[in-house]
Amino acid sequence: MRILQPALPVGFPIREVERMRGKWGIEVIIGALLVLCLIQSVAATATVVVAAADASQTSKETAQVFCDGVDDQIEINNAFNMLPAEGGIVQLTEGTFHSSGWIYPTANSQFLGAGEDKTTIDVYNAVDPYQPIHIYQDNVLVKGFTLRGEGFFLIRTNHVTLQDITATSIGANGIRYPSGGNGMFFIWVDNDHTGEITFQNCKAIDCNTHGFNMNANRSTMQDGTRVGSGSYAISNLKFINCQAVRCGFGVPDGSSSEFATGFDIQEDNDLQNVEMDNCLAEDNWENGFHFEPGYLNTKNVVLNNCVSRNNGQRNPAQAPYHDVFVSGYYIHRNAILNNCISVNNKNAGFFVHDGLNTTFNNCVDQGSTYGFKIVKGCADITLNNCQARNDKGWALWSAFTKNLQVKNFFQANAAGESGYQDNLGYYYSQPQYELPVEGSSFDITAYGSSLPIINKDGSGNTYSLKTASADQLPTMPADIIAATVPPVYVTGSVVAVSTTPVTIVATTTPVATATPVVTQVSTSSDPWSSIGKGTGFSSGGFGTFGGASAFQSGGLNKLQVTTSTSSFRATAIGSSWGGFGGRSYAF
């Protein structure tokens, strides 16, 4: 290829001409290399556009794959198969895609919609509601659409980002369907590489199951052989500006289990390095934010500026709340909560059970029954500059706890119980848990109540108790407004689907399973195929373990394996696990 050099002015010094010709030559070569790199980069980012049946004609003219509105997962999976081995982009147009089967993003791919208010994937299968978007290969980005009906995300791998996604059990037709999955955003650990997962601006709204659910396969065969892998851990997990709103409706109203929370971050899985920033849990059936206590391995959990309000209020459970959770934050081990807010949760705002090394900085409860509830085998819990305001019972309640450090705690208008604003030592007259608080310190300022501040039960405790003549309003982070489900997009206009009142399809018995719909996507490398797709699951998803463990929100109904009993774990810990309520643990 001949490189043309620019013409030079008459009389230009010849030495300078030679110097600049050399310079131009180098620059041209560098420019050519940059162009080649750009071409290669563009070629590596292959894009396949998939048009919805109701997409605009303009959008269809840019598409390579066309859906007809029936079993659209087939065309979507075919689009992923069209990508080169190094990955690429599957871009959905505006409109509604109607799916009845599994969708499989491939490795190093991006699965993009035109926006939550423009692209909808509506999932319904009359025989088997377990129809996820299954992310089981590494390096996947999912962004920009609303997932409706029976759809949910099943994640079983590394390096996954979900961004700008709304998930709801309400189908495009306005009917709320029973959920097949154990969470609208569901991570299941059955391998040694689950982590580096980020949820950003993801919303679970009006869901029959957990909004977000993390779990692991600890099942064993009768000979003690582990069904899952050697690791139970989810590592490096982030939630940024995420919301869980109205998750769970009780079994009679169509949920697969009465235990449904907003963020169920830890069930049977270990956790390593978790960050939650500016997240909202509102009006969920059970807890807003839920972490299992006890034998689980938890490291470095941090919540910043989160809000949990009105959780458990739709749940018919009545006080005393020793057989349900219905709290704002149920969190225990190796955790730090900074500037987190609890408002009007049915039981406790902040509930620590069998906790260890957990700190609350500038956290505030307003109007829950109990502000801070720290019970059943806790140690090394710290409250720094926290407040409990307008609580219906005790502002601070602790029993069976060592080294509880309450520093600069302010409580306002606590209604109190049993003649005190705060209580130490009592726990529902259950002798195994009604044990003293020891080696702790309490620096408390109270306002607005004539009751004594605290009963001072226990041993080795120190107290600095003051009564304030004026209220001290806390410095609050910005409130988080609950999102709503985007309306269904219709080409050329937006038509909202009514969500109140909503028709409910209720199932209290497992839905019969059948052979899943066969798609054209290759699943030869998918280890889940012999379990999840080949066997199918009931409407409860991973509903109950059954067998010895009887964990209500983990396990594999349809595998018919014998699960290991958990009693030995409780014995080894010697803590408060035996008999605590909410779910049946069969300890």
Coordinates of C-alpha atoms in Angstrom, one line a residue:
M1 CA 0.0 0.0 0.0
R2 CA 1.4 3.4 -1.0
I3 CA 1.3 6.1 1.7
L4 CA 0.6 9.6 0.2
Q5 CA 2.4 12.3 2.0
P6 CA 1.1 15.9 2.1
A7 CA 2.5 18.5 -0.2
L8 CA 5.1 21.0 1.3
P9 CA 5.4 24.7 0.7
V10 CA 8.0 25.9 -1.8
G11 CA 11.3 26.8 -0.1
F12 CA 10.7 24.6 2.9
P13 CA 14.1 23.5 4.3
I14 CA 15.0 20.1 2.9
R15 CA 16.4 18.9 6.3
E16 CA 13.1 19.7 7.9
V17 CA 11.4 18.0 5.0
E18 CA 13.2 14.8 5.7
R19 CA 12.6 15.0 9.4
M20 CA 8.9 15.6 9.0
R21 CA 8.6 12.9 6.4
G22 CA 10.0 10.5 8.9
K23 CA 7.6 11.8 11.5
W24 CA 4.6 11.5 9.1
G25 CA 5.6 8.0 8.3
I26 CA 5.7 6.9 11.9
E27 CA 2.4 8.7 12.6
V28 CA 0.7 7.1 9.6
I29 CA 1.9 3.6 10.7
I30 CA 0.7 4.2 14.2
G31 CA -2.6 5.5 12.9
A32 CA -3.0 2.4 10.7
L33 CA -2.3 0.1 13.6
L34 CA -4.9 2.0 15.7
V35 CA -7.5 1.6 12.9
L36 CA -6.7 -2.2 12.7
C37 CA -7.1 -2.5 16.4
L38 CA -10.4 -0.6 16.3
I39 CA -11.6 -2.9 13.5
Q40 CA -10.6 -6.0 15.5
S41 CA -12.3 -4.5 18.6
V42 CA -15.5 -3.9 16.7
A43 CA -15.4 -7.4 15.2
A44 CA -14.9 -8.9 18.6
T45 CA -18.1 -7.1 19.9
A46 CA -20.5 -9.0 17.7
T47 CA -24.1 -7.9 18.1
V48 CA -27.2 -9.8 17.3
V49 CA -30.5 -7.8 17.5
V50 CA -33.6 -9.7 18.4
A51 CA -37.0 -8.1 17.5
A52 CA -40.1 -8.7 19.5
A53 CA -43.3 -9.6 17.6
D54 CA -44.7 -6.2 18.5
A55 CA -41.5 -4.2 17.9
S56 CA -41.7 -1.2 15.5
Q57 CA -41.0 -1.7 11.9
T58 CA -37.9 0.5 12.3
S59 CA -36.5 -1.8 14.9
K60 CA -37.3 -4.9 12.9
E61 CA -35.3 -3.5 10.0
T62 CA -32.2 -3.6 12.2
A63 CA -32.8 -7.1 13.6
Q64 CA -31.2 -10.5 12.6
V65 CA -33.6 -12.6 14.7
F66 CA -37.4 -12.3 14.8
C67 CA -39.8 -13.5 17.4
D68 CA -43.4 -14.4 16.8
G69 CA -44.7 -13.9 20.4
V70 CA -44.8 -17.7 21.2
D71 CA -41.9 -19.5 22.9
D72 CA -39.6 -16.6 22.2
Q73 CA -36.9 -18.1 24.4
I74 CA -36.1 -20.3 21.3
E75 CA -35.2 -17.3 19.2
I76 CA -33.3 -15.6 22.0
N77 CA -31.2 -18.7 22.7
N78 CA -30.5 -19.0 19.0
A79 CA -29.2 -15.4 19.1
F80 CA -26.7 -16.4 21.8
N81 CA -25.6 -19.4 19.7
M82 CA -24.9 -17.0 16.8
L83 CA -22.3 -15.1 18.9
P84 CA -18.6 -16.0 18.3
A85 CA -16.8 -18.0 21.0
E86 CA -15.2 -14.8 22.4
G87 CA -18.7 -13.5 23.2
G88 CA -20.8 -10.5 22.1
I89 CA -24.1 -8.8 22.6
V90 CA -27.7 -10.0 22.3
Q91 CA -29.8 -6.8 22.0
L92 CA -33.5 -7.0 22.5
T93 CA -35.7 -4.4 20.8
E94 CA -38.6 -2.7 22.5
G95 CA -41.7 -4.7 23.0
T96 CA -42.8 -7.9 24.9
F97 CA -41.1 -11.2 24.5
H98 CA -43.2 -14.2 25.6
S99 CA -41.1 -17.0 27.0
S100 CA -42.1 -20.4 28.2
G101 CA -38.7 -21.9 28.9
W102 CA -35.2 -21.3 30.0
I103 CA -32.9 -18.6 28.6
Y104 CA -29.2 -19.2 28.6
P105 CA -26.8 -16.2 28.3
T106 CA -23.5 -17.5 27.0
A107 CA -20.0 -16.8 28.4
N108 CA -18.6 -13.3 27.9
S109 CA -21.9 -12.0 26.6
Q110 CA -24.2 -9.0 27.2
F111 CA -27.9 -9.5 27.3
L112 CA -29.5 -6.0 26.8
G113 CA -33.0 -4.6 26.6
A114 CA -34.0 -1.2 25.3
G115 CA -34.9 -0.1 28.9
E116 CA -37.1 -1.3 31.8
D117 CA -40.0 0.8 30.4
K118 CA -39.6 -0.5 26.8
T119 CA -38.5 -4.2 26.9
T120 CA -40.5 -6.9 28.7
I121 CA -39.8 -10.6 29.0
D122 CA -43.1 -12.2 30.1
V123 CA -42.7 -15.8 31.3
Y124 CA -45.5 -18.3 31.6
N125 CA -45.5 -22.1 31.5
A126 CA -48.8 -23.8 32.4
V127 CA -47.1 -27.0 33.4
D128 CA -43.8 -26.0 35.1
P129 CA -43.3 -22.5 36.5
Y130 CA -39.5 -23.1 37.0
Q131 CA -38.3 -21.1 34.0
P132 CA -35.3 -19.0 34.8
I133 CA -32.9 -16.9 32.9
H134 CA -30.0 -19.2 33.8
I135 CA -26.6 -17.6 34.1
Y136 CA -24.2 -20.5 34.5
Q137 CA -21.2 -19.3 32.4
D138 CA -18.8 -16.6 33.4
N139 CA -18.6 -12.9 32.5
V140 CA -22.2 -12.0 31.8
L141 CA -23.9 -8.5 31.8
V142 CA -27.7 -8.3 31.9
K143 CA -29.2 -4.9 31.6
G144 CA -32.3 -2.9 30.7
F145 CA -35.6 -4.8 30.8
T146 CA -38.5 -5.9 33.0
L147 CA -39.0 -9.6 33.8
R148 CA -42.6 -10.6 34.5
G149 CA -44.7 -13.6 35.5
E150 CA -42.9 -16.8 36.4
G151 CA -39.5 -15.5 35.3
F152 CA -36.5 -15.1 37.6
F153 CA -32.7 -15.1 37.5
L154 CA -30.8 -18.2 38.5
I155 CA -27.0 -17.4 38.9
R156 CA -24.4 -20.2 39.5
T157 CA -21.1 -18.7 38.4
N158 CA -18.6 -15.9 38.6
H159 CA -18.3 -12.3 37.2
V160 CA -22.0 -11.4 36.7
T161 CA -23.5 -8.0 36.7
L162 CA -27.3 -7.3 36.6
Q163 CA -28.1 -3.6 36.0
D164 CA -31.4 -1.6 35.6
I165 CA -33.7 -4.7 35.9
T166 CA -37.2 -4.9 37.4
A167 CA -38.6 -8.3 38.3
T168 CA -42.2 -9.0 39.2
S169 CA -44.5 -11.9 39.6
I170 CA -47.3 -9.9 37.8
G171 CA -47.5 -11.0 34.2
A172 CA -48.1 -8.6 31.3
N173 CA -51.8 -9.6 31.6
G174 CA -52.0 -8.3 35.2
I175 CA -52.2 -11.7 36.8
R176 CA -49.8 -12.5 39.7
Y177 CA -48.4 -15.9 39.1
P178 CA -46.9 -18.4 41.6
S179 CA -43.1 -18.4 41.5
G180 CA -41.0 -21.3 40.4
G181 CA -37.8 -19.8 41.8
N182 CA -36.7 -19.2 45.3
G183 CA -36.0 -15.6 44.6
M184 CA -36.5 -13.2 41.7
F185 CA -32.7 -12.7 41.8
F186 CA -31.4 -16.1 43.0
I187 CA -27.8 -17.2 43.5
W188 CA -27.4 -21.0 44.1
V189 CA -23.9 -22.3 45.2
D190 CA -23.2 -25.8 44.0
N191 CA -19.7 -25.2 42.6
D192 CA -16.4 -23.8 43.7
H193 CA -16.6 -20.5 41.8
T194 CA -19.6 -18.4 42.8
G195 CA -18.9 -14.7 43.3
E196 CA -17.9 -11.3 41.8
I197 CA -21.6 -10.6 41.4
T198 CA -23.1 -7.1 41.3
F199 CA -26.7 -6.0 41.4
Q200 CA -27.1 -2.4 40.5
N201 CA -30.4 -0.6 40.3
C202 CA -32.3 -3.9 40.4
K203 CA -35.8 -4.0 41.8
A204 CA -38.0 -6.9 42.9
I205 CA -41.5 -5.6 43.2
D206 CA -44.8 -7.5 43.9
C207 CA -43.1 -11.0 44.0
N208 CA -44.5 -14.2 45.4
T209 CA -41.1 -15.2 46.7
H210 CA -38.0 -13.6 48.0
G211 CA -36.9 -10.5 46.1
F212 CA -33.2 -11.5 46.4
N213 CA -32.2 -15.0 47.6
M214 CA -28.7 -16.5 48.2
N215 CA -28.5 -20.2 49.1
A216 CA -26.2 -23.2 48.8
N217 CA -26.4 -26.9 48.3
R218 CA -25.3 -28.5 51.6
S219 CA -27.3 -31.7 50.8
T220 CA -25.7 -35.1 51.3
M221 CA -26.5 -38.6 50.2
Q222 CA -27.2 -41.4 52.6
D223 CA -23.6 -42.4 52.6
G224 CA -22.6 -38.8 53.6
T225 CA -21.4 -37.8 50.2
R226 CA -21.9 -34.2 49.4
V227 CA -24.3 -33.5 46.5
G228 CA -22.8 -30.0 45.9
S229 CA -19.2 -28.8 45.6
G230 CA -16.6 -28.3 48.3
S231 CA -17.4 -24.6 48.7
Y232 CA -20.5 -23.0 50.1
A233 CA -19.3 -19.4 49.7
I234 CA -20.5 -16.4 47.7
S235 CA -17.7 -13.9 47.6
N236 CA -17.5 -10.3 46.6
L237 CA -21.2 -9.6 46.3
K238 CA -22.5 -6.1 45.8
F239 CA -26.0 -4.5 45.9
I240 CA -26.1 -0.9 44.8
N241 CA -29.4 1.1 44.8
C242 CA -31.4 -2.1 44.8
Q243 CA -35.0 -2.5 46.1
A244 CA -37.3 -5.3 47.3
V245 CA -40.9 -4.1 47.6
R246 CA -43.9 -6.3 48.6
C247 CA -42.2 -9.7 48.3
G248 CA -44.2 -12.6 49.7
F249 CA -48.0 -12.9 50.1
G250 CA -48.4 -16.0 52.3
V251 CA -49.2 -19.5 51.1
P252 CA -53.0 -18.9 50.7
D253 CA -52.2 -15.9 48.4
G254 CA -50.0 -17.8 46.0
S255 CA -46.5 -17.7 47.5
S256 CA -44.5 -20.9 47.6
S257 CA -43.7 -20.4 51.3
E258 CA -44.8 -18.2 54.1
F259 CA -41.2 -17.3 54.6
A260 CA -40.5 -14.6 52.0
T261 CA -38.2 -11.7 52.7
G262 CA -37.0 -8.7 50.7
F263 CA -33.2 -9.5 50.7
D264 CA -32.4 -13.0 51.8
I265 CA -28.7 -12.7 51.5
Q266 CA -27.7 -15.7 53.5
E267 CA -29.6 -18.9 53.8
D268 CA -27.3 -22.0 53.7
N269 CA -24.4 -20.2 52.0
D270 CA -21.3 -18.7 53.4
L271 CA -20.6 -15.0 52.7
Q272 CA -17.3 -13.3 52.1
N273 CA -17.1 -9.6 51.3
V274 CA -20.6 -8.2 50.9
E275 CA -21.5 -4.6 50.3
M276 CA -25.0 -3.1 50.2
D277 CA -25.3 0.6 49.4
N278 CA -28.6 2.7 49.4
C279 CA -30.9 -0.4 49.3
L280 CA -34.6 -0.4 50.2
A281 CA -36.6 -3.2 51.7
E282 CA -40.3 -2.2 52.1
D283 CA -43.5 -4.1 53.0
N284 CA -42.1 -7.6 52.7
W285 CA -43.9 -10.6 54.2
E286 CA -41.1 -11.4 56.7
N287 CA -37.8 -9.6 57.2
G288 CA -36.6 -6.7 55.1
F289 CA -32.9 -7.8 55.2
H290 CA -32.2 -11.4 56.3
F291 CA -29.0 -13.2 57.2
E292 CA -29.0 -16.6 58.8
P293 CA -27.2 -16.9 62.2
G294 CA -25.2 -19.7 63.6
Y295 CA -22.7 -22.0 62.0
L296 CA -22.5 -20.2 58.7
N297 CA -19.2 -18.6 57.8
T298 CA -19.7 -14.9 57.4
K299 CA -16.9 -12.3 56.7
N300 CA -16.9 -8.6 56.1
V301 CA -20.6 -7.7 55.5
V302 CA -21.2 -3.9 55.2
L303 CA -24.5 -2.1 54.8
N304 CA -24.4 1.6 54.1
N305 CA -27.4 4.0 54.0
C306 CA -30.0 1.3 53.7
V307 CA -33.7 1.7 54.6
S308 CA -36.1 -1.1 55.8
R309 CA -39.7 -0.1 56.5
N310 CA -43.1 -1.6 57.1
N311 CA -41.9 -5.2 56.9
G312 CA -44.1 -7.9 58.4
Q313 CA -47.1 -5.6 58.6
R314 CA -49.1 -7.7 56.2
N315 CA -48.2 -10.9 58.0
P316 CA -51.0 -11.8 60.4
A317 CA -48.7 -12.9 63.2
Q318 CA -49.4 -11.3 66.5
A319 CA -47.2 -10.6 69.5
P320 CA -45.3 -12.1 71.2
Y321 CA -43.1 -12.5 68.1
H322 CA -41.1 -15.6 69.1
D323 CA -42.2 -17.8 66.2
V324 CA -41.7 -15.2 63.4
F325 CA -39.1 -12.7 62.4
V326 CA -41.0 -9.8 60.8
S327 CA -38.1 -7.4 61.4
G328 CA -36.3 -4.7 59.5
Y329 CA -32.7 -6.1 59.7
Y330 CA -32.0 -9.7 60.9
I331 CA -28.2 -9.6 60.8
H332 CA -25.6 -11.1 63.1
R333 CA -22.0 -11.9 62.4
N334 CA -18.9 -9.9 61.3
A335 CA -21.1 -7.1 60.0
I336 CA -21.1 -3.3 60.0
L337 CA -24.2 -1.2 59.5
N338 CA -23.6 2.5 58.8
N339 CA -26.4 5.1 58.7
C340 CA -29.1 2.4 58.2
I341 CA -32.8 3.3 58.9
S342 CA -35.6 1.1 60.2
V343 CA -39.2 2.4 60.1
N344 CA -42.3 0.7 61.5
N345 CA -41.3 -2.9 61.2
K346 CA -43.6 -5.3 63.0
N347 CA -41.1 -6.9 65.4
A348 CA -37.7 -5.4 65.8
G349 CA -36.0 -2.7 63.8
F350 CA -32.6 -4.3 64.2
F351 CA -32.6 -8.0 65.3
V352 CA -29.3 -9.7 66.3
H353 CA -29.6 -13.5 67.1
D354 CA -26.5 -15.6 67.9
G355 CA -24.5 -12.6 66.8
L356 CA -20.8 -12.0 66.9
N357 CA -18.5 -9.0 66.1
T358 CA -21.3 -6.8 64.6
T359 CA -21.4 -3.0 64.8
F360 CA -24.2 -0.5 64.3
N361 CA -23.0 3.1 63.5
N362 CA -25.5 5.9 63.5
C363 CA -28.4 3.6 62.9
V364 CA -32.0 4.6 63.7
D365 CA -35.2 2.8 64.4
Q366 CA -38.5 4.6 64.2
G367 CA -41.8 3.1 65.4
S368 CA -41.1 -0.6 65.4
T369 CA -42.2 -2.7 68.3
Y370 CA -38.6 -3.1 69.5
G371 CA -35.8 -0.9 68.4
F372 CA -32.7 -3.0 68.9
K373 CA -33.2 -6.7 69.9
I374 CA -29.9 -8.5 70.7
V375 CA -30.6 -12.0 72.1
K376 CA -29.9 -15.7 72.1
G377 CA -26.2 -16.2 72.2
C378 CA -24.6 -12.8 71.2
A379 CA -21.1 -11.5 71.9
D380 CA -19.1 -8.4 71.0
I381 CA -22.0 -6.3 69.6
T382 CA -21.5 -2.5 69.5
L383 CA -24.0 0.3 69.1
N384 CA -22.4 3.7 68.3
N385 CA -24.5 6.8 68.3
C386 CA -27.7 4.9 67.5
Q387 CA -31.3 5.9 68.2
A388 CA -34.6 4.2 68.9
R389 CA -37.6 6.4 68.5
N390 CA -41.3 6.0 69.3
D391 CA -41.0 2.2 69.8
K392 CA -44.1 0.4 70.8
G393 CA -42.2 -1.8 73.3
W394 CA -38.6 -1.7 74.5
A395 CA -36.2 0.6 72.7
L396 CA -33.3 -1.8 73.6
W397 CA -33.8 -5.5 74.5
S398 CA -31.0 -7.9 75.2
A399 CA -30.6 -11.4 76.8
F400 CA -28.0 -14.2 76.7
T401 CA -25.3 -11.7 75.6
K402 CA -21.8 -10.9 76.5
N403 CA -19.8 -7.7 75.8
L404 CA -22.6 -5.5 74.4
Q405 CA -21.2 -2.0 74.1
V406 CA -24.0 0.6 73.9
K407 CA -22.3 4.0 73.3
N408 CA -24.1 7.4 73.2
F409 CA -27.5 5.7 72.6
F410 CA -30.6 8.0 72.5
Q411 CA -34.1 6.8 72.9
A412 CA -37.2 8.9 72.5
N413 CA -40.8 8.2 73.6
A414 CA -40.3 4.4 74.2
A415 CA -43.6 2.9 75.3
G416 CA -41.7 0.2 77.2
E417 CA -43.0 -3.1 78.7
S418 CA -43.1 -4.5 82.2
G419 CA -42.3 -1.1 83.7
Y420 CA -39.1 -0.3 81.9
Q421 CA -38.1 1.5 78.7
D422 CA -35.4 -1.1 78.1
N423 CA -35.0 -4.7 79.2
L424 CA -32.2 -7.1 80.0
G425 CA -32.4 -10.8 80.6
Y426 CA -36.0 -11.7 79.6
Y427 CA -36.8 -13.9 76.6
Y428 CA -40.4 -15.1 76.4
S429 CA -39.9 -17.2 79.6
Q430 CA -37.8 -19.7 77.7
P431 CA -35.2 -20.9 80.2
Q432 CA -32.6 -21.9 77.6
Y433 CA -32.5 -18.3 76.2
E434 CA -33.6 -16.3 79.2
L435 CA -30.1 -15.8 80.4
P436 CA -28.3 -12.7 81.6
V437 CA -26.4 -9.9 79.9
E438 CA -22.8 -9.9 81.2
G439 CA -19.7 -7.7 80.9
S440 CA -21.5 -5.0 79.0
S441 CA -21.8 -1.2 79.2
F442 CA -24.8 1.0 78.6
D443 CA -24.5 4.8 77.9
I444 CA -28.2 5.7 77.3
T445 CA -30.0 9.1 77.2
A446 CA -33.8 8.9 77.3
Y447 CA -36.4 11.4 76.4
G448 CA -40.2 11.5 76.6
S449 CA -41.0 8.6 79.0
S450 CA -41.5 8.6 82.7
L451 CA -40.6 4.9 83.0
P452 CA -37.2 3.9 84.4
I453 CA -34.7 3.5 81.6
I454 CA -33.5 -0.1 82.1
N455 CA -33.8 -2.9 84.7
K456 CA -30.1 -3.4 85.2
D457 CA -30.3 -7.2 85.3
G458 CA -27.1 -9.2 84.7
S459 CA -23.6 -9.1 86.1
G460 CA -20.4 -7.2 85.4
N461 CA -22.3 -4.4 83.6
T462 CA -21.7 -0.6 83.8
Y463 CA -24.4 2.0 83.3
S464 CA -24.5 5.7 82.4
L465 CA -28.1 6.7 82.3
K466 CA -29.4 10.2 81.6
T467 CA -32.8 11.8 81.1
A468 CA -32.9 14.5 78.4
S469 CA -35.2 17.6 78.7
A470 CA -35.3 18.0 74.9
D471 CA -35.5 15.7 72.0
Q472 CA -32.4 15.1 69.9
L473 CA -33.3 14.5 66.3
P474 CA -30.9 12.3 64.4
T475 CA -29.1 13.2 61.2
M476 CA -30.8 11.0 58.6
P477 CA -29.6 10.0 55.2
A478 CA -31.7 10.7 52.2
D479 CA -34.9 8.8 52.1
I480 CA -35.4 6.1 49.4
I481 CA -38.6 6.2 47.5
A482 CA -40.1 2.8 46.5
A483 CA -40.0 2.1 42.8
T484 CA -43.0 0.9 40.8
V485 CA -43.3 -1.8 38.1
P486 CA -42.8 -0.2 34.7
P487 CA -45.9 -0.3 32.5
V488 CA -46.0 -2.7 29.6
Y489 CA -44.7 -1.0 26.5
V490 CA -46.9 -0.9 23.4
T491 CA -45.4 0.1 20.1
G492 CA -45.9 3.8 19.7
S493 CA -47.3 4.4 23.2
V494 CA -47.2 3.2 26.8
V495 CA -50.1 1.4 28.3
A496 CA -50.1 0.7 32.1
V497 CA -51.2 -2.7 33.4
S498 CA -53.2 -2.3 36.6
T499 CA -51.6 -4.0 39.6
T500 CA -54.2 -3.1 42.2
P501 CA -56.4 -5.0 42.5
V502 CA -54.5 -7.9 40.9
T503 CA -55.8 -11.3 40.1
I504 CA -54.0 -14.0 42.1
V505 CA -53.3 -17.5 40.9
A506 CA -52.8 -19.4 44.1
T507 CA -51.2 -22.8 44.5
T508 CA -50.8 -24.5 47.9
T509 CA -49.7 -27.9 46.4
P510 CA -46.8 -28.5 44.1
V511 CA -47.4 -28.0 40.4
A512 CA -46.9 -31.1 38.4
T513 CA -43.7 -31.0 36.4
A514 CA -43.0 -32.2 32.9
T515 CA -40.2 -32.4 30.5
P516 CA -39.1 -28.8 29.9
V517 CA -39.6 -27.1 26.5
V518 CA -36.7 -28.0 24.2
T519 CA -34.8 -25.1 22.8
Q520 CA -32.2 -24.9 20.2
V521 CA -29.5 -23.7 22.6
S522 CA -26.6 -26.0 23.3
T523 CA -26.6 -27.1 26.9
S524 CA -23.8 -29.7 26.7
S525 CA -21.6 -27.6 29.0
D526 CA -24.4 -26.9 31.5
P527 CA -23.9 -29.1 34.5
W528 CA -27.4 -28.1 35.8
S529 CA -29.1 -29.8 32.9
S530 CA -29.2 -33.2 34.5
I531 CA -30.7 -31.8 37.7
G532 CA -32.8 -28.7 37.1
K533 CA -33.9 -29.2 33.5
G534 CA -34.0 -32.9 33.5
T535 CA -35.9 -33.3 36.7
G536 CA -37.9 -30.1 37.0
F537 CA -39.0 -28.5 40.2
S538 CA -42.2 -27.9 42.0
S539 CA -43.8 -24.5 42.2
G540 CA -41.9 -24.0 45.4
G541 CA -38.6 -24.0 43.5
F542 CA -36.2 -25.2 46.1
G543 CA -39.2 -25.0 48.5
T544 CA -38.2 -27.3 51.3
F545 CA -35.4 -29.7 52.1
G546 CA -37.6 -32.3 53.6
G547 CA -35.8 -35.2 55.2
A548 CA -33.9 -34.5 58.4
S549 CA -33.2 -30.8 57.9
A550 CA -36.5 -29.4 57.0
F551 CA -35.1 -26.1 56.0
Q552 CA -38.0 -24.3 54.5
S553 CA -36.2 -22.1 52.0
G554 CA -33.4 -24.3 50.8
G555 CA -32.9 -27.7 49.4
L556 CA -34.1 -29.7 46.4
N557 CA -37.6 -31.1 46.5
K558 CA -37.5 -33.1 43.4
L559 CA -34.1 -34.7 43.8
Q560 CA -35.4 -37.0 46.5
V561 CA -32.1 -37.1 48.3
T562 CA -31.6 -37.5 52.0
T563 CA -30.3 -34.3 53.5
S564 CA -28.0 -34.1 56.5
T565 CA -29.4 -33.3 59.8
S566 CA -28.4 -30.0 61.4
S567 CA -28.6 -31.1 65.0
F568 CA -24.9 -31.8 65.2
R569 CA -24.1 -28.2 64.2
A570 CA -26.3 -26.8 67.0
T571 CA -24.7 -29.1 69.5
A572 CA -21.2 -28.1 68.3
I573 CA -22.0 -24.5 68.6
G574 CA -23.7 -24.7 71.9
S575 CA -25.5 -21.5 71.1
S576 CA -29.1 -20.4 70.7
W577 CA -30.1 -22.3 67.6
G578 CA -32.3 -25.0 69.1
G579 CA -36.0 -24.2 68.8
F580 CA -35.9 -20.7 67.5
G581 CA -39.0 -19.8 65.5
G582 CA -39.9 -18.6 62.1
R583 CA -39.2 -21.8 60.2
S584 CA -38.9 -25.4 61.3
Y585 CA -35.3 -26.4 61.7
A586 CA -35.9 -29.8 63.4
F587 CA -32.9 -29.3 65.7

